[in-house]
Amino acid sequence: MNERGLRWRGIVFSLPWIVGLAVFSLYPFCASLYYSFTDFSVLEKPVWVGLDNYAEMAQDPVFWQVFWNTIYYVALAIPSGIVCALGLALVVNMTRRGQWLYSVIFYLPHLVPAVASAILWMWILNAEIGLLNSALRPLYDALNGLRAWWDPALAAQMQTAPSLLWGPPPWLGSPQWALPALVVMGLWGLGQMCFIYLAKLQDVPIELYEAADIDGASVWQKIRHVTIPQISPIIFFNLVMGIIGACQIFTEPFLMTQGGPDRATTFLPMYIWDNAFVYMRMGYACALSWVLFVMILVLTIVAFRLSRDRVYYAGK
């Protein structure tokens, strides 16, 4: 078969993917941009309103609350996830026996469906009978005992005013603790990130560690000056993927808190859902979607700019 025939055969075999991309990705992407400038309720024809949706968004206090909730979640979830996953990978990498077993144990939570994980963590974070608060209660009892021993007057007040006693956080029932509780839950699924780190750690040349040992480097110095520079492309990859994933968090807060309390766990994807399918304001929801897209794009560009001189690529 000649070159032209091979080309057409390749196009034919690629056609299902091309059609799927155009119908399910490219068209919705372009249509959402158009609908963001319209008043569209899905049930009626869209009416062009120009920048009215974006002007309303600028005056919408709920939008600004969920916007900053999303930024706050990203600021907490990404650094904690990267540090914890890298720490686990370093520990597993230093383990000589049973390394495969630890890898499987850490990776298994990533395979649990999001809905099942949310139901499980609703029990773990329950303020009254939750596993986490049951484990923390002896610690708080000990701290209250120390306070009473240190200040007898406070001890007398604590007997008549139970509110003075320290207790485990109410987690999902508190506006201050609900969002950090979701961040803690997010650490449950770090197995994939840990697995990627572990694969790269085993690719670091042993000669670099031997040279560091000759120079008298400590464990922390070897991690800082050898390990981290060598695996910096993977750290950067996980950073970008973490930005994309954290900005689109939906399932866990939707099931566990329904955005509460006091919208403390309402994020942009949830607000988009509410406007699109609860309030039937698809035009406004599309405008919100483009704000989310721009936010992810800006954060990703910032990550690329900041990492320009901090990521080491072999051969460059």
XYZ file of C-alpha atoms in Angstrom:
316
model
C 0.000 0.000 0.000
C 1.320 3.440 -0.915
C 1.920 6.281 1.534
C -1.407 7.992 0.743
C -3.354 4.805 1.430
C -1.573 4.350 4.766
C -2.387 7.933 5.693
C -6.103 7.472 4.989
C -6.155 4.193 6.883
C -4.638 5.963 9.883
C -7.286 8.696 9.633
C -10.079 6.120 9.494
C -8.794 4.313 12.575
C -8.408 7.645 14.403
C -11.855 8.880 13.382
C -13.799 7.489 16.393
C -11.445 9.268 18.777
C -11.551 12.495 16.717
C -15.371 12.454 16.642
C -15.523 11.738 20.365
C -13.136 14.599 21.089
C -15.127 16.998 18.916
C -18.563 16.007 20.259
C -17.816 15.494 23.946
C -14.952 17.951 24.549
C -14.436 20.565 21.845
C -18.110 21.421 21.263
C -19.014 21.720 24.989
C -15.889 23.833 25.490
C -16.873 26.309 22.777
C -20.597 26.202 23.614
C -19.934 27.039 27.267
C -18.060 30.171 26.194
C -21.042 31.291 24.117
C -23.597 30.456 26.824
C -21.576 32.405 29.399
C -22.713 35.563 27.597
C -26.367 34.534 27.601
C -29.327 34.123 29.915
C -29.922 30.414 29.424
C -32.152 28.175 31.535
C -31.767 25.024 29.379
C -35.557 24.838 28.963
C -35.721 28.009 26.858
C -33.653 29.528 24.083
C -30.572 31.451 25.232
C -30.861 35.241 25.248
C -27.687 37.266 24.638
C -26.881 39.473 27.648
C -23.246 40.293 26.972
C -21.123 40.696 30.093
C -24.073 40.754 32.495
C -23.221 37.343 33.980
C -19.675 38.440 34.736
C -20.868 41.769 36.142
C -23.299 39.939 38.397
C -20.525 37.612 39.469
C -18.403 40.546 40.594
C -21.251 41.638 42.880
C -22.140 38.139 44.084
C -20.989 37.626 47.715
C -21.575 33.875 47.486
C -19.261 33.646 44.484
C -16.452 35.400 46.346
C -16.938 33.165 49.366
C -16.732 29.958 47.333
C -13.857 31.385 45.280
C -11.757 31.984 48.391
C -12.858 28.622 49.804
C -11.405 27.008 46.684
C -8.152 28.975 46.937
C -7.883 28.113 50.641
C -8.417 24.427 49.942
C -5.810 24.438 47.174
C -3.312 26.242 49.431
C -3.758 23.607 52.140
C -4.252 20.431 50.122
C -1.417 20.670 47.599
C 1.566 21.326 49.935
C 0.346 18.818 52.526
C -0.277 16.206 49.832
C 3.123 16.633 48.194
C 5.022 16.594 51.494
C 3.160 13.586 52.938
C 3.392 11.558 49.724
C 7.091 12.316 49.373
C 7.703 11.429 53.017
C 5.935 8.083 52.622
C 7.868 7.365 49.438
C 11.191 8.121 51.167
C 10.341 5.811 54.056
C 9.254 2.992 51.742
C 12.329 3.496 49.568
C 14.587 3.040 52.590
C 12.765 -0.148 53.590
C 14.766 -3.202 52.605
C 12.211 -5.911 53.335
C 8.521 -5.897 52.423
C 8.772 -2.845 50.196
C 6.193 -4.266 47.782
C 3.777 -4.881 50.656
C 3.986 -1.296 51.912
C 3.533 -0.026 48.364
C 0.344 -2.072 47.998
C -0.979 -0.908 51.381
C -0.420 2.762 50.566
C -1.878 2.393 47.068
C -5.062 0.520 48.032
C -6.972 3.594 49.365
C -6.554 5.227 45.956
C -8.605 2.385 44.473
C -11.558 2.928 46.814
C -14.402 4.744 44.987
C -14.923 8.365 46.002
C -18.457 7.722 47.273
C -17.328 4.847 49.490
C -14.435 6.948 50.820
C -16.798 9.826 51.623
C -19.152 7.541 53.580
C -16.226 6.009 55.457
C -14.786 9.397 56.393
C -18.163 10.695 57.511
C -17.977 8.014 60.207
C -14.312 8.676 61.004
C -14.942 12.439 61.375
C -18.211 12.105 63.298
C -17.986 14.490 66.267
C -19.678 12.101 68.720
C -18.792 8.531 67.749
C -16.098 9.090 65.133
C -12.898 7.080 65.183
C -10.667 10.168 65.018
C -12.265 11.974 67.964
C -12.309 8.738 69.972
C -8.544 8.538 69.467
C -8.057 12.236 70.347
C -10.261 12.284 73.452
C -7.645 10.813 75.871
C -5.184 13.487 74.717
C -7.652 16.299 75.444
C -8.560 14.741 78.791
C -4.865 14.724 79.707
C -4.481 18.371 78.629
C -7.491 19.395 80.727
C -5.983 17.529 83.672
C -2.738 19.488 83.281
C -4.655 22.767 83.144
C -6.544 21.859 86.306
C -3.326 20.876 88.078
C -1.575 24.086 87.019
C -4.432 26.454 87.915
C -6.720 25.304 90.778
C -9.019 28.298 90.235
C -9.542 27.297 86.622
C -10.219 23.737 87.770
C -13.073 24.974 89.980
C -14.526 26.948 87.064
C -14.223 23.929 84.770
C -16.399 21.894 87.135
C -19.235 24.404 86.896
C -18.682 25.478 83.266
C -18.128 22.488 80.957
C -17.582 24.920 78.052
C -14.123 25.653 79.471
C -13.063 22.079 78.839
C -11.034 21.376 75.747
C -12.484 18.720 73.491
C -11.800 17.159 70.082
C -12.850 19.351 67.127
C -16.388 19.007 65.755
C -14.824 18.580 62.282
C -17.551 18.555 59.618
C -19.997 20.406 61.885
C -17.774 23.457 62.376
C -17.141 26.256 59.835
C -13.538 26.479 61.087
C -12.758 22.760 60.953
C -14.853 21.460 58.047
C -12.510 22.532 55.263
C -9.308 21.323 57.013
C -11.156 18.040 57.651
C -11.587 17.611 53.892
C -7.864 18.288 53.448
C -7.076 15.557 55.980
C -9.404 13.224 54.122
C -7.587 14.028 50.869
C -4.399 12.551 52.339
C -6.204 9.195 52.353
C -5.734 8.821 48.598
C -2.070 9.736 48.273
C -1.070 6.245 47.207
C -0.808 7.063 43.520
C 1.379 10.104 44.127
C 3.510 8.097 46.557
C 3.855 5.307 43.991
C 5.088 7.766 41.350
C 7.647 9.214 43.776
C 8.837 5.738 44.711
C 9.416 4.797 41.077
C 11.522 7.913 40.530
C 13.429 7.500 43.801
C 14.630 4.110 42.685
C 15.977 5.739 39.523
C 18.287 8.180 41.375
C 21.941 7.179 40.686
C 23.477 5.497 43.727
C 26.811 7.147 42.877
C 25.428 10.517 43.970
C 24.616 9.185 47.432
C 28.062 7.565 47.677
C 29.714 10.886 46.774
C 27.581 12.639 49.405
C 28.623 10.052 52.010
C 32.288 10.684 51.186
C 31.695 14.421 51.704
C 30.121 13.696 55.095
C 26.582 14.747 54.179
C 23.803 14.038 56.673
C 20.553 12.297 55.774
C 18.714 15.628 55.488
C 21.491 17.111 53.329
C 21.319 14.122 50.965
C 17.556 14.506 50.699
C 17.816 18.247 50.092
C 20.782 18.360 47.702
C 20.564 14.976 45.965
C 17.124 13.407 46.204
C 14.872 16.436 45.712
C 16.802 17.878 42.710
C 16.843 14.455 41.045
C 13.096 13.899 41.453
C 12.108 17.558 40.905
C 10.383 16.811 37.537
C 8.059 14.377 39.337
C 7.422 16.888 42.127
C 6.528 19.469 39.503
C 4.266 16.991 37.688
C 2.414 16.185 40.911
C 2.142 19.917 41.660
C 0.433 20.643 38.339
C -1.861 17.624 38.597
C -2.639 18.594 42.188
C -3.664 22.111 41.111
C -6.001 20.714 38.459
C -7.502 18.147 40.808
C -7.848 20.352 43.898
C -9.568 23.157 41.990
C -12.188 20.672 40.764
C -13.024 18.990 44.066
C -16.704 18.081 44.098
C -17.725 14.572 45.175
C -16.467 14.564 48.765
C -17.892 17.925 49.941
C -21.078 17.339 47.948
C -21.732 14.056 49.771
C -20.257 14.811 53.193
C -21.265 18.394 53.945
C -23.531 19.567 51.096
C -21.404 22.723 51.107
C -21.949 23.561 54.768
C -21.819 24.602 57.442
C -22.349 28.244 56.462
C -20.966 27.455 52.978
C -17.573 26.750 54.543
C -17.064 23.806 52.177
C -18.841 25.138 49.098
C -16.299 25.236 46.277
C -16.542 26.607 42.750
C -17.504 23.274 41.109
C -20.355 22.874 43.615
C -21.549 26.430 43.020
C -21.459 25.765 39.277
C -23.563 22.632 39.814
C -26.101 24.517 41.936
C -26.550 27.266 39.362
C -26.754 24.854 36.431
C -29.022 22.126 37.796
C -30.701 23.533 40.927
C -31.353 27.171 39.977
C -31.476 26.353 36.232
C -29.139 29.254 35.396
C -26.938 27.549 32.840
C -25.600 30.827 31.430
C -24.352 31.976 34.823
C -22.966 28.487 35.489
C -21.006 28.628 32.210
C -19.553 31.990 33.228
C -18.517 30.471 36.558
C -16.956 27.552 34.689
C -14.797 29.893 32.669
C -13.666 31.654 35.826
C -12.663 28.235 37.185
C -10.822 27.495 33.942
C -8.942 30.800 34.111
C -8.080 30.195 37.774
C -6.592 26.776 36.988
C -4.749 28.242 33.999
C -3.263 31.106 36.034
C -2.157 28.824 38.878
C -0.582 26.439 36.384
C 1.268 29.255 34.608
C 2.523 30.538 37.970
C 3.745 27.031 38.804
C 5.592 26.824 35.483
C 7.185 30.252 35.970
C 8.299 29.561 39.548
C 9.724 26.155 38.657
C 11.663 27.315 35.606
C 15.037 27.346 37.424
C 14.136 24.797 40.100
C 13.386 21.664 38.088
C 16.330 19.531 36.973
C 15.979 17.621 33.711
C 18.712 15.119 32.923
C 20.586 15.926 29.732
C 19.788 19.656 29.764
